[in-house]
């Protein structure tokens, strides 16, 4: 059925505006869905740097369930935008037809030459001609296309501004842009010790470094969680030391950022540099920079890194290109072992990685091999089961609460059992052990309990270190302070206790967070630094002198 109205020179422009409005509505819908999806999977309080670093990192090795969940929401956003377009255009068409047919009973339109191209002229019957033009009816039926285009344009701008406001509310983009136009000096005193400066201990300690995904000290609070979920680790605390005031700051709060911070003594942030994107250097980073692994390798250490997920996750394979002499065991290796094949015969595997129990089993074998070699060594074990909203509970684990608490309890049990097994091996008396979470817990099924914790802290426990280390500084420190702390915990010494921008917690010297509050640090962190860009792009190996001296 033909419409009773013919829009002169305005149909294309009007529906183009509706289409544009629908596109912006889809964008608004996508931003809202993406924000809620991000908070649902990773928790609130994500920084813009964390989001950008992950966006520009390869998707290889990412949990396929996570990707499928995101793609499902993107598809729904597209469907929602199309539905919005159809409803809006159909509603307008319906209103126009009813305005012409039902109210004024006009069935045809004659073409007229009018000066105002944005109106539709009303045809007049012979009776109307005798009585003169029906001015009232003409005013009623005149369709103001320009006014409606302005209205649709206003809706478009309103939707766009709403999306911008929502993003600003969640991620503080305006502050990021403002600070990004300024310069900071916090990286200008980046410094790593020369090889000749480092004094090794008389007897080099072996080092077992357990990096537990999302492990918080907060889980020990019985009044919140119903019991001490990490009771086995709490019992071990009487035998070692803990950094009492370790705070999570921007640039350290996700897995790859935590690893970089504790190895290189610098936080992780995006590098806005043409070279960075042309060379994919957002992941190909720190080529010339010295790390804790480099220092220990130069001191004769063999280094083994064991993890259950893929080495490609978050671009770690690019990072490990800086350590070609590190033996890295990951999902690609462990999934081929007889133990894994026996496991999947009885249990359904999950596509992302290998359960921590199998990771620890293989790590124990590596420890026995390394201990028999009579050379100093580093064994790093990075866990996986406590990742994500629900975690990955091994099928035969105890299910007491049927929520994330069961995953935490099993993680504590496995770590403590691994430590016990390591200590049972001959020569383990000369092995220092560090157990640490990589960052605060992601969004999980007991988030409401975690939010009741007054002051959340990442778990850390240092066992059997150098006899010279009796305590840690009580001042605030962050993950980049762990790089020099690890070396001094193993007995290595140099004159200024600094590595990167981190200062050893063993030294009780003043570090960055003694000069800047956390809010001040995060303001400075968002500012541009030419030195930081050079460090990340591998164009500088050392700069400055001892921090803030």
Short mmCIF file of C-alpha atoms in Angstrom, two decimals:
data_model
loop_
_atom_site.label_atom_id
_atom_site.label_comp_id
_atom_site.label_asym_id
_atom_site.label_seq_id
_atom_site.Cartn_x
_atom_site.Cartn_y
_atom_site.Cartn_z
CA UNK A 1 0.00 0.00 0.00
CA UNK A 2 1.38 3.38 -1.00
CA UNK A 3 1.86 5.99 1.65
CA UNK A 4 -0.53 8.98 1.47
CA UNK A 5 2.46 11.32 1.73
CA UNK A 6 5.26 12.04 -0.67
CA UNK A 7 8.24 13.64 1.08
CA UNK A 8 9.85 16.11 -1.26
CA UNK A 9 13.68 16.20 -1.01
CA UNK A 10 13.67 15.04 2.59
CA UNK A 11 13.10 11.28 2.62
CA UNK A 12 16.74 10.30 2.14
CA UNK A 13 18.07 12.83 4.63
CA UNK A 14 15.46 11.98 7.21
CA UNK A 15 16.00 8.24 7.09
CA UNK A 16 19.75 8.74 6.90
CA UNK A 17 19.44 10.58 10.23
CA UNK A 18 17.40 7.72 11.66
CA UNK A 19 20.08 5.28 10.49
CA UNK A 20 22.80 7.41 12.07
CA UNK A 21 20.81 7.57 15.30
CA UNK A 22 20.49 3.76 15.23
CA UNK A 23 24.23 3.37 14.73
CA UNK A 24 24.94 5.57 17.73
CA UNK A 25 22.32 3.69 19.73
CA UNK A 26 24.08 0.44 18.83
CA UNK A 27 27.39 1.97 19.88
CA UNK A 28 25.84 3.10 23.16
CA UNK A 29 24.38 -0.37 23.67
CA UNK A 30 27.74 -1.98 22.88
CA UNK A 31 29.62 0.28 25.31
CA UNK A 32 27.13 -0.46 28.09
CA UNK A 33 27.21 -4.18 27.44
CA UNK A 34 31.01 -4.19 27.17
CA UNK A 35 31.38 -2.31 30.47
CA UNK A 36 28.99 -4.63 32.29
CA UNK A 37 30.62 -7.68 30.70
CA UNK A 38 34.07 -6.44 31.73
CA UNK A 39 32.95 -5.85 35.32
CA UNK A 40 31.18 -9.20 35.40
CA UNK A 41 34.30 -11.05 34.25
CA UNK A 42 37.14 -8.99 35.71
CA UNK A 43 35.63 -6.82 38.43
CA UNK A 44 35.19 -3.08 38.76
CA UNK A 45 37.94 -0.51 38.95
CA UNK A 46 39.81 -1.55 35.80
CA UNK A 47 42.20 1.11 34.56
CA UNK A 48 42.26 2.42 31.01
CA UNK A 49 45.82 1.11 30.67
CA UNK A 50 44.76 -2.41 31.61
CA UNK A 51 41.96 -2.34 29.06
CA UNK A 52 44.14 -0.95 26.27
CA UNK A 53 47.03 -3.32 26.98
CA UNK A 54 44.68 -6.28 26.74
CA UNK A 55 42.90 -4.94 23.64
CA UNK A 56 46.20 -4.58 21.79
CA UNK A 57 47.55 -7.91 23.01
CA UNK A 58 47.03 -11.05 20.90
CA UNK A 59 43.92 -13.09 21.65
CA UNK A 60 45.87 -16.34 21.32
CA UNK A 61 45.69 -18.50 24.41
CA UNK A 62 42.66 -16.70 25.87
CA UNK A 63 39.96 -18.81 27.51
CA UNK A 64 37.59 -19.68 24.60
CA UNK A 65 34.60 -19.41 26.92
CA UNK A 66 35.55 -15.80 27.57
CA UNK A 67 35.74 -15.01 23.86
CA UNK A 68 32.45 -16.83 23.16
CA UNK A 69 30.76 -14.84 25.93
CA UNK A 70 31.98 -11.55 24.43
CA UNK A 71 31.02 -12.48 20.86
CA UNK A 72 27.53 -13.41 22.03
CA UNK A 73 27.07 -9.96 23.53
CA UNK A 74 28.42 -8.23 20.41
CA UNK A 75 25.88 -10.15 18.30
CA UNK A 76 23.07 -9.11 20.67
CA UNK A 77 24.18 -5.47 20.41
CA UNK A 78 23.98 -5.63 16.61
CA UNK A 79 20.54 -7.23 16.79
CA UNK A 80 19.42 -4.58 19.27
CA UNK A 81 20.58 -1.78 16.97
CA UNK A 82 18.73 -3.28 14.00
CA UNK A 83 15.58 -3.70 16.07
CA UNK A 84 15.87 -0.07 17.20
CA UNK A 85 16.08 1.07 13.55
CA UNK A 86 13.07 -0.99 12.48
CA UNK A 87 10.92 0.09 15.41
CA UNK A 88 11.83 3.77 15.03
CA UNK A 89 11.28 3.93 11.26
CA UNK A 90 8.12 1.81 11.48
CA UNK A 91 6.70 3.95 14.26
CA UNK A 92 7.28 7.15 12.30
CA UNK A 93 5.77 5.65 9.17
CA UNK A 94 2.74 4.50 11.15
CA UNK A 95 2.25 7.93 12.70
CA UNK A 96 2.51 9.67 9.34
CA UNK A 97 0.02 7.38 7.67
CA UNK A 98 -2.46 7.72 10.51
CA UNK A 99 -2.02 11.48 10.59
CA UNK A 100 -2.97 11.69 6.92
CA UNK A 101 -5.65 9.03 6.63
CA UNK A 102 -7.36 8.84 9.98
CA UNK A 103 -7.42 12.48 10.99
CA UNK A 104 -7.84 14.41 7.74
CA UNK A 105 -9.06 11.55 5.50
CA UNK A 106 -6.79 12.56 2.64
CA UNK A 107 -6.24 9.86 0.06
CA UNK A 108 -4.09 11.51 -2.54
CA UNK A 109 -1.41 14.10 -2.86
CA UNK A 110 -1.00 16.49 -5.75
CA UNK A 111 2.32 17.90 -6.65
CA UNK A 112 2.64 21.62 -6.16
CA UNK A 113 5.35 24.12 -6.57
CA UNK A 114 6.11 25.44 -3.17
CA UNK A 115 8.91 27.58 -1.96
CA UNK A 116 9.29 25.63 1.27
CA UNK A 117 10.69 22.26 0.25
CA UNK A 118 10.36 20.96 3.77
CA UNK A 119 6.56 20.87 3.81
CA UNK A 120 3.85 18.75 2.20
CA UNK A 121 0.91 20.60 0.61
CA UNK A 122 -2.67 19.47 1.26
CA UNK A 123 -4.87 18.87 -1.80
CA UNK A 124 -8.21 20.68 -1.71
CA UNK A 125 -11.58 19.46 -2.84
CA UNK A 126 -13.88 21.59 -5.08
CA UNK A 127 -15.87 22.58 -2.02
CA UNK A 128 -12.68 23.71 -0.36
CA UNK A 129 -11.84 25.83 -3.40
CA UNK A 130 -15.14 27.68 -3.17
CA UNK A 131 -14.70 28.41 0.49
CA UNK A 132 -11.03 29.29 0.05
CA UNK A 133 -7.97 27.36 1.15
CA UNK A 134 -8.22 25.42 4.37
CA UNK A 135 -5.42 27.16 6.19
CA UNK A 136 -6.08 25.31 9.46
CA UNK A 137 -5.90 21.91 7.78
CA UNK A 138 -2.75 22.92 5.94
CA UNK A 139 -1.12 23.89 9.16
CA UNK A 140 -2.18 20.60 10.72
CA UNK A 141 -0.91 18.44 7.89
CA UNK A 142 2.26 20.32 7.04
CA UNK A 143 4.96 17.83 7.89
CA UNK A 144 8.06 19.62 9.23
CA UNK A 145 10.77 17.32 7.89
CA UNK A 146 13.51 19.71 8.89
CA UNK A 147 12.19 19.83 12.46
CA UNK A 148 12.06 16.04 12.64
CA UNK A 149 15.58 15.75 11.25
CA UNK A 150 16.70 18.15 13.94
CA UNK A 151 14.88 16.05 16.55
CA UNK A 152 16.46 12.83 15.28
CA UNK A 153 19.85 14.56 15.22
CA UNK A 154 19.31 15.70 18.80
CA UNK A 155 18.50 12.13 19.83
CA UNK A 156 21.66 10.96 18.08
CA UNK A 157 23.83 13.47 19.93
CA UNK A 158 22.06 12.64 23.21
CA UNK A 159 22.73 8.92 22.76
CA UNK A 160 26.37 9.61 21.88
CA UNK A 161 26.88 11.90 24.88
CA UNK A 162 25.21 9.33 27.15
CA UNK A 163 27.70 6.73 25.97
CA UNK A 164 30.60 9.11 26.55
CA UNK A 165 29.33 9.97 30.04
CA UNK A 166 28.96 6.31 30.92
CA UNK A 167 32.50 5.50 29.78
CA UNK A 168 33.82 8.52 31.68
CA UNK A 169 31.98 7.45 34.81
CA UNK A 170 33.49 3.96 34.68
CA UNK A 171 37.00 4.53 33.32
CA UNK A 172 37.81 8.24 33.89
CA UNK A 173 38.85 8.73 30.28
CA UNK A 174 38.86 12.54 30.59
CA UNK A 175 41.44 12.42 33.37
CA UNK A 176 43.49 9.96 31.31
CA UNK A 177 43.47 12.35 28.34
CA UNK A 178 44.27 15.36 30.53
CA UNK A 179 47.16 13.66 32.31
CA UNK A 180 48.33 12.13 29.03
CA UNK A 181 49.16 15.60 27.73
CA UNK A 182 51.49 16.20 30.67
CA UNK A 183 54.94 14.83 31.52
CA UNK A 184 56.03 12.80 34.54
CA UNK A 185 59.45 12.29 36.10
CA UNK A 186 58.75 9.10 38.07
CA UNK A 187 60.51 6.96 35.43
CA UNK A 188 63.45 9.30 34.89
CA UNK A 189 65.45 7.65 37.67
CA UNK A 190 65.00 4.15 36.29
CA UNK A 191 68.17 2.28 37.19
CA UNK A 192 69.40 -1.31 37.25
CA UNK A 193 72.68 -2.46 38.82
CA UNK A 194 75.70 -3.20 36.68
CA UNK A 195 76.93 -6.78 36.75
CA UNK A 196 80.12 -5.68 38.48
CA UNK A 197 78.15 -4.01 41.27
CA UNK A 198 76.26 -7.14 42.34
CA UNK A 199 77.82 -9.11 45.18
CA UNK A 200 76.67 -12.73 45.28
CA UNK A 201 76.28 -14.65 48.56
CA UNK A 202 78.89 -17.22 49.55
CA UNK A 203 76.34 -19.96 49.00
CA UNK A 204 73.75 -19.27 46.34
CA UNK A 205 70.25 -20.28 47.32
CA UNK A 206 67.90 -22.09 45.01
CA UNK A 207 64.61 -20.30 44.50
CA UNK A 208 61.07 -21.67 44.16
CA UNK A 209 58.64 -18.94 43.16
CA UNK A 210 54.92 -19.80 43.28
CA UNK A 211 52.70 -17.20 41.60
CA UNK A 212 49.12 -18.01 42.50
CA UNK A 213 46.39 -16.51 40.35
CA UNK A 214 44.26 -13.92 42.22
CA UNK A 215 45.34 -15.12 45.68
CA UNK A 216 44.42 -12.66 48.41
CA UNK A 217 45.42 -12.59 52.04
CA UNK A 218 41.81 -11.47 52.63
CA UNK A 219 40.63 -15.08 52.32
CA UNK A 220 41.87 -15.80 55.85
CA UNK A 221 39.05 -13.83 57.50
CA UNK A 222 36.75 -16.38 59.14
CA UNK A 223 34.04 -13.90 60.08
CA UNK A 224 33.47 -13.06 56.39
CA UNK A 225 34.05 -16.36 54.56
CA UNK A 226 32.89 -18.80 57.24
CA UNK A 227 36.39 -20.19 57.77
CA UNK A 228 40.00 -19.44 56.95
CA UNK A 229 39.97 -20.47 53.30
CA UNK A 230 43.77 -20.49 53.13
CA UNK A 231 44.35 -22.19 56.49
CA UNK A 232 47.33 -24.22 55.24
CA UNK A 233 49.09 -21.06 53.98
CA UNK A 234 48.21 -19.16 57.15
CA UNK A 235 49.92 -21.93 59.14
CA UNK A 236 53.07 -21.47 57.04
CA UNK A 237 53.24 -17.75 57.84
CA UNK A 238 54.75 -18.47 61.24
CA UNK A 239 57.77 -19.91 59.45
CA UNK A 240 58.53 -16.95 57.21
CA UNK A 241 58.10 -13.25 56.46
CA UNK A 242 55.45 -11.22 54.70
CA UNK A 243 55.58 -7.74 53.21
CA UNK A 244 52.92 -6.17 55.43
CA UNK A 245 51.83 -3.24 53.28
CA UNK A 246 51.91 -4.46 49.69
CA UNK A 247 49.36 -2.41 47.74
CA UNK A 248 48.14 -2.94 44.20
CA UNK A 249 48.59 0.15 42.05
CA UNK A 250 47.87 0.93 38.41
CA UNK A 251 50.10 -0.96 36.00
CA UNK A 252 50.48 -4.02 38.27
CA UNK A 253 46.93 -5.36 38.61
CA UNK A 254 46.72 -8.08 35.96
CA UNK A 255 48.78 -11.20 35.30
CA UNK A 256 51.25 -10.05 32.63
CA UNK A 257 51.61 -6.63 34.31
CA UNK A 258 52.37 -8.29 37.65
CA UNK A 259 54.97 -10.55 36.04
CA UNK A 260 56.66 -7.64 34.25
CA UNK A 261 56.63 -5.51 37.41
CA UNK A 262 58.20 -8.19 39.60
CA UNK A 263 60.83 -9.10 36.96
CA UNK A 264 61.78 -5.68 35.60
CA UNK A 265 60.86 -3.30 38.41
CA UNK A 266 58.53 -1.21 36.23
CA UNK A 267 54.74 -1.19 35.95
CA UNK A 268 52.98 -1.98 32.66
CA UNK A 269 51.17 0.65 30.65
CA UNK A 270 50.32 1.29 27.02
CA UNK A 271 52.97 2.96 24.88
CA UNK A 272 51.50 5.57 22.53
CA UNK A 273 54.19 5.48 19.90
CA UNK A 274 54.03 4.80 16.16
CA UNK A 275 56.91 2.36 16.44
CA UNK A 276 55.05 0.45 19.11
CA UNK A 277 52.13 -0.31 16.82
CA UNK A 278 54.09 -0.78 13.62
CA UNK A 279 56.25 -3.43 15.31
CA UNK A 280 53.50 -4.80 17.56
CA UNK A 281 55.72 -3.58 20.40
CA UNK A 282 52.80 -3.37 22.77
CA UNK A 283 53.79 -6.98 23.43
CA UNK A 284 57.32 -7.07 21.98
CA UNK A 285 58.75 -5.09 24.84
CA UNK A 286 61.78 -4.65 27.08
CA UNK A 287 64.19 -6.14 24.55
CA UNK A 288 67.31 -4.48 26.00
CA UNK A 289 66.19 -4.08 29.61
CA UNK A 290 67.68 -6.06 32.47
CA UNK A 291 65.41 -8.30 34.52
CA UNK A 292 65.72 -10.45 37.62
CA UNK A 293 66.02 -13.47 35.30
CA UNK A 294 68.98 -11.84 33.51
CA UNK A 295 70.77 -11.21 36.80
CA UNK A 296 70.24 -14.78 38.01
CA UNK A 297 71.22 -16.26 34.67
CA UNK A 298 74.48 -14.28 34.79
CA UNK A 299 75.05 -15.75 38.26
CA UNK A 300 74.88 -19.29 36.89
CA UNK A 301 71.22 -20.11 37.66
CA UNK A 302 69.15 -22.49 35.55
CA UNK A 303 65.60 -21.17 35.23
CA UNK A 304 62.42 -23.19 34.62
CA UNK A 305 58.93 -21.68 34.29
CA UNK A 306 55.88 -23.98 34.62
CA UNK A 307 52.30 -22.89 33.93
CA UNK A 308 49.02 -24.54 33.00
CA UNK A 309 47.74 -22.17 30.32
CA UNK A 310 49.21 -21.37 26.93
CA UNK A 311 52.43 -19.38 26.74
CA UNK A 312 50.74 -17.20 24.12
CA UNK A 313 48.17 -15.89 26.63
CA UNK A 314 48.45 -12.08 26.95
CA UNK A 315 51.54 -12.11 24.75
CA UNK A 316 53.76 -13.89 27.27
CA UNK A 317 55.47 -15.70 24.42
CA UNK A 318 56.81 -12.34 23.23
CA UNK A 319 58.01 -11.55 26.74
CA UNK A 320 59.74 -14.93 26.97
CA UNK A 321 61.63 -14.18 23.76
CA UNK A 322 63.71 -11.98 26.08
CA UNK A 323 64.65 -15.17 27.98
CA UNK A 324 65.58 -17.76 25.33
CA UNK A 325 67.52 -19.68 27.97
CA UNK A 326 64.47 -20.14 30.23
CA UNK A 327 62.83 -23.55 29.97
CA UNK A 328 59.11 -22.76 29.71
CA UNK A 329 56.59 -25.56 30.24
CA UNK A 330 53.00 -24.63 29.40
CA UNK A 331 49.76 -26.17 28.17
CA UNK A 332 51.44 -27.02 24.88
CA UNK A 333 53.91 -29.26 26.73
CA UNK A 334 51.89 -30.52 29.69
CA UNK A 335 48.90 -31.63 27.61
CA UNK A 336 51.16 -34.24 25.99
CA UNK A 337 52.26 -35.87 29.24
CA UNK A 338 51.00 -39.36 30.23
CA UNK A 339 49.55 -37.88 33.43
CA UNK A 340 47.36 -35.50 31.44
CA UNK A 341 46.25 -38.19 29.04
CA UNK A 342 45.28 -40.39 32.00
CA UNK A 343 43.46 -37.46 33.56
CA UNK A 344 41.30 -36.69 30.53
CA UNK A 345 40.29 -40.34 30.21
CA UNK A 346 38.49 -39.99 33.53
CA UNK A 347 37.58 -36.30 33.47
CA UNK A 348 36.40 -33.78 30.94
CA UNK A 349 39.26 -31.38 30.11
CA UNK A 350 38.71 -27.66 29.82
CA UNK A 351 40.02 -26.00 26.71
CA UNK A 352 41.98 -23.18 28.27
CA UNK A 353 44.65 -25.03 30.18
CA UNK A 354 45.82 -27.81 32.46
CA UNK A 355 44.58 -28.06 36.05
CA UNK A 356 46.97 -26.88 38.75
CA UNK A 357 47.28 -30.35 40.26
CA UNK A 358 48.99 -31.57 37.08
CA UNK A 359 51.06 -28.37 36.96
CA UNK A 360 52.34 -29.00 40.49
CA UNK A 361 53.01 -32.67 39.70
CA UNK A 362 55.22 -31.67 36.76
CA UNK A 363 56.84 -28.88 38.79
CA UNK A 364 57.83 -31.44 41.45
CA UNK A 365 59.56 -33.53 38.81
CA UNK A 366 61.40 -30.45 37.56
CA UNK A 367 62.44 -29.61 41.13
CA UNK A 368 63.85 -33.10 41.69
CA UNK A 369 65.79 -32.88 38.42
CA UNK A 370 67.13 -29.40 39.23
CA UNK A 371 68.08 -30.34 42.81
CA UNK A 372 70.07 -33.31 41.50
CA UNK A 373 72.07 -31.09 39.13
CA UNK A 374 73.93 -29.40 42.02
CA UNK A 375 73.66 -26.04 40.21
CA UNK A 376 71.70 -23.05 41.56
CA UNK A 377 68.27 -22.85 39.97
CA UNK A 378 64.99 -20.97 39.84
CA UNK A 379 61.69 -22.83 39.51
CA UNK A 380 58.66 -20.62 38.83
CA UNK A 381 55.19 -22.16 39.09
CA UNK A 382 52.24 -20.06 37.92
CA UNK A 383 48.78 -21.38 38.79
CA UNK A 384 45.51 -21.08 36.91
CA UNK A 385 42.59 -22.66 38.76
CA UNK A 386 41.57 -19.50 40.65
CA UNK A 387 41.22 -17.49 37.43
CA UNK A 388 37.85 -16.13 36.38
CA UNK A 389 34.42 -15.87 37.89
CA UNK A 390 33.93 -19.54 38.74
CA UNK A 391 37.49 -20.80 38.73
CA UNK A 392 38.42 -24.33 37.63
CA UNK A 393 37.89 -26.84 40.40
CA UNK A 394 39.49 -30.21 39.79
CA UNK A 395 36.75 -32.90 39.62
CA UNK A 396 37.85 -34.89 42.68
CA UNK A 397 38.23 -31.83 44.96
CA UNK A 398 36.05 -31.40 48.04
CA UNK A 399 32.91 -29.34 47.39
CA UNK A 400 31.93 -27.85 50.71
CA UNK A 401 30.37 -24.53 49.68
CA UNK A 402 29.68 -25.06 45.96
CA UNK A 403 31.06 -21.64 45.12
CA UNK A 404 34.45 -19.98 44.62
CA UNK A 405 35.45 -20.71 48.23
CA UNK A 406 35.96 -24.36 47.27
CA UNK A 407 38.45 -23.29 44.57
CA UNK A 408 40.40 -21.13 47.04
CA UNK A 409 40.50 -23.93 49.63
CA UNK A 410 41.81 -26.38 47.03
CA UNK A 411 44.42 -23.86 45.87
CA UNK A 412 45.71 -23.44 49.43
CA UNK A 413 45.86 -27.20 49.91
CA UNK A 414 47.78 -27.78 46.66
CA UNK A 415 50.33 -25.03 47.31
CA UNK A 416 51.03 -26.18 50.85
CA UNK A 417 51.36 -29.80 49.69
CA UNK A 418 53.77 -28.73 46.96
CA UNK A 419 55.88 -26.83 49.50
CA UNK A 420 55.88 -29.90 51.75
CA UNK A 421 56.97 -32.14 48.86
CA UNK A 422 59.74 -29.74 47.88
CA UNK A 423 61.05 -29.64 51.42
CA UNK A 424 61.19 -33.45 51.46
CA UNK A 425 63.75 -33.50 48.63
CA UNK A 426 67.43 -33.73 49.59
CA UNK A 427 69.13 -30.35 49.51
CA UNK A 428 65.94 -28.36 50.00
CA UNK A 429 67.39 -26.69 53.10
CA UNK A 430 69.17 -24.36 50.68
CA UNK A 431 65.95 -23.46 48.82
CA UNK A 432 64.20 -20.13 49.35
CA UNK A 433 60.47 -20.08 48.59
CA UNK A 434 58.19 -17.20 47.64
CA UNK A 435 54.41 -17.71 47.53
CA UNK A 436 52.53 -14.70 46.16
CA UNK A 437 49.31 -13.81 44.42
CA UNK A 438 49.75 -11.99 41.14
CA UNK A 439 47.00 -9.45 41.86
CA UNK A 440 43.76 -8.97 43.77
CA UNK A 441 40.95 -11.38 42.95
CA UNK A 442 38.98 -10.92 39.78
CA UNK A 443 35.19 -10.82 39.83
CA UNK A 444 34.01 -14.15 41.23
CA UNK A 445 30.99 -15.78 42.82
CA UNK A 446 31.92 -14.57 46.33
CA UNK A 447 32.51 -10.96 45.31
CA UNK A 448 29.96 -9.71 47.84
CA UNK A 449 32.06 -11.27 50.61
CA UNK A 450 35.30 -9.79 49.27
CA UNK A 451 33.74 -6.35 49.19
CA UNK A 452 33.14 -6.62 52.94
CA UNK A 453 36.88 -6.89 53.58
CA UNK A 454 37.99 -3.50 54.98
CA UNK A 455 41.43 -3.50 53.34
CA UNK A 456 42.20 -6.10 50.70
CA UNK A 457 45.79 -7.28 50.27
CA UNK A 458 47.50 -9.64 47.83
CA UNK A 459 48.97 -12.68 49.57
CA UNK A 460 52.75 -12.96 49.94
CA UNK A 461 54.94 -15.28 52.02
CA UNK A 462 58.74 -15.51 51.92
CA UNK A 463 60.36 -18.65 53.35
CA UNK A 464 63.98 -19.58 54.09
CA UNK A 465 65.66 -16.57 52.56
CA UNK A 466 69.07 -15.05 53.19
CA UNK A 467 70.06 -14.95 56.89
CA UNK A 468 70.64 -11.22 56.42
CA UNK A 469 66.92 -10.62 55.81
CA UNK A 470 65.17 -10.39 59.16
CA UNK A 471 62.21 -8.16 58.32
CA UNK A 472 60.50 -6.16 55.60
CA UNK A 473 59.66 -2.49 55.48
CA UNK A 474 56.23 -1.62 56.86
CA UNK A 475 55.85 1.30 54.42
CA UNK A 476 53.62 0.93 51.36
CA UNK A 477 55.26 -0.89 48.48
CA UNK A 478 54.07 -2.32 45.21
CA UNK A 479 54.85 -5.17 42.85
CA UNK A 480 57.69 -3.32 41.09
CA UNK A 481 59.45 -3.21 44.49
CA UNK A 482 59.51 -7.03 44.42
CA UNK A 483 62.19 -7.17 41.70
CA UNK A 484 64.99 -5.92 44.00
CA UNK A 485 63.36 -7.62 47.00
CA UNK A 486 63.67 -11.05 45.36
CA UNK A 487 67.36 -10.54 44.66
CA UNK A 488 68.15 -9.32 48.19
CA UNK A 489 66.02 -12.10 49.69
CA UNK A 490 68.34 -14.53 47.88
CA UNK A 491 71.37 -12.80 49.37
CA UNK A 492 72.53 -10.58 46.47
CA UNK A 493 73.70 -7.08 47.38
CA UNK A 494 74.48 -3.84 45.55
CA UNK A 495 74.87 -0.30 46.77
CA UNK A 496 71.48 1.38 46.31
CA UNK A 497 68.90 -1.48 46.67
CA UNK A 498 67.12 -0.26 43.51
CA UNK A 499 66.00 -2.20 40.45
CA UNK A 500 63.99 -0.39 37.77
CA UNK A 501 61.93 2.08 39.76
CA UNK A 502 61.51 -0.42 42.60
CA UNK A 503 63.36 -0.33 45.90
CA UNK A 504 63.91 -3.48 47.95
CA UNK A 505 61.53 -4.03 50.84
CA UNK A 506 64.48 -5.64 52.68
CA UNK A 507 66.39 -2.36 52.80
CA UNK A 508 63.87 -0.11 54.55
CA UNK A 509 64.96 2.65 52.14
CA UNK A 510 62.45 5.17 50.87
CA UNK A 511 60.64 4.01 47.76
CA UNK A 512 58.27 5.64 45.28
CA UNK A 513 55.16 5.19 47.44
CA UNK A 514 56.87 7.05 50.28
CA UNK A 515 57.14 10.10 48.04
CA UNK A 516 53.76 9.79 46.37
CA UNK A 517 50.42 8.76 47.78
CA UNK A 518 48.59 6.12 45.76
CA UNK A 519 46.38 8.79 44.16
CA UNK A 520 49.41 10.93 43.32
CA UNK A 521 51.21 7.92 41.86
CA UNK A 522 48.27 7.09 39.61
CA UNK A 523 48.10 10.69 38.38
CA UNK A 524 51.80 10.54 37.52
CA UNK A 525 51.48 7.06 36.03
CA UNK A 526 48.95 8.35 33.48
CA UNK A 527 51.29 11.09 32.30
CA UNK A 528 53.65 10.68 29.38
CA UNK A 529 57.27 9.67 29.89
CA UNK A 530 59.80 9.49 27.09
CA UNK A 531 62.11 7.43 29.29
CA UNK A 532 59.36 4.86 29.95
CA UNK A 533 58.63 4.55 26.23
CA UNK A 534 62.33 3.97 25.54
CA UNK A 535 62.52 1.31 28.25
CA UNK A 536 59.45 -0.52 26.92
CA UNK A 537 60.59 -0.31 23.30
CA UNK A 538 63.97 -1.72 24.21
CA UNK A 539 65.87 1.45 23.34
CA UNK A 540 67.37 2.01 26.76
CA UNK A 541 68.92 -0.43 29.20
CA UNK A 542 69.75 1.92 32.03
CA UNK A 543 69.10 5.54 32.90
CA UNK A 544 69.52 7.88 35.79
CA UNK A 545 70.99 7.13 39.15
CA UNK A 546 69.59 5.83 42.41
CA UNK A 547 65.94 6.69 42.81
CA UNK A 548 65.21 10.22 44.02
CA UNK A 549 68.62 10.65 45.59
#
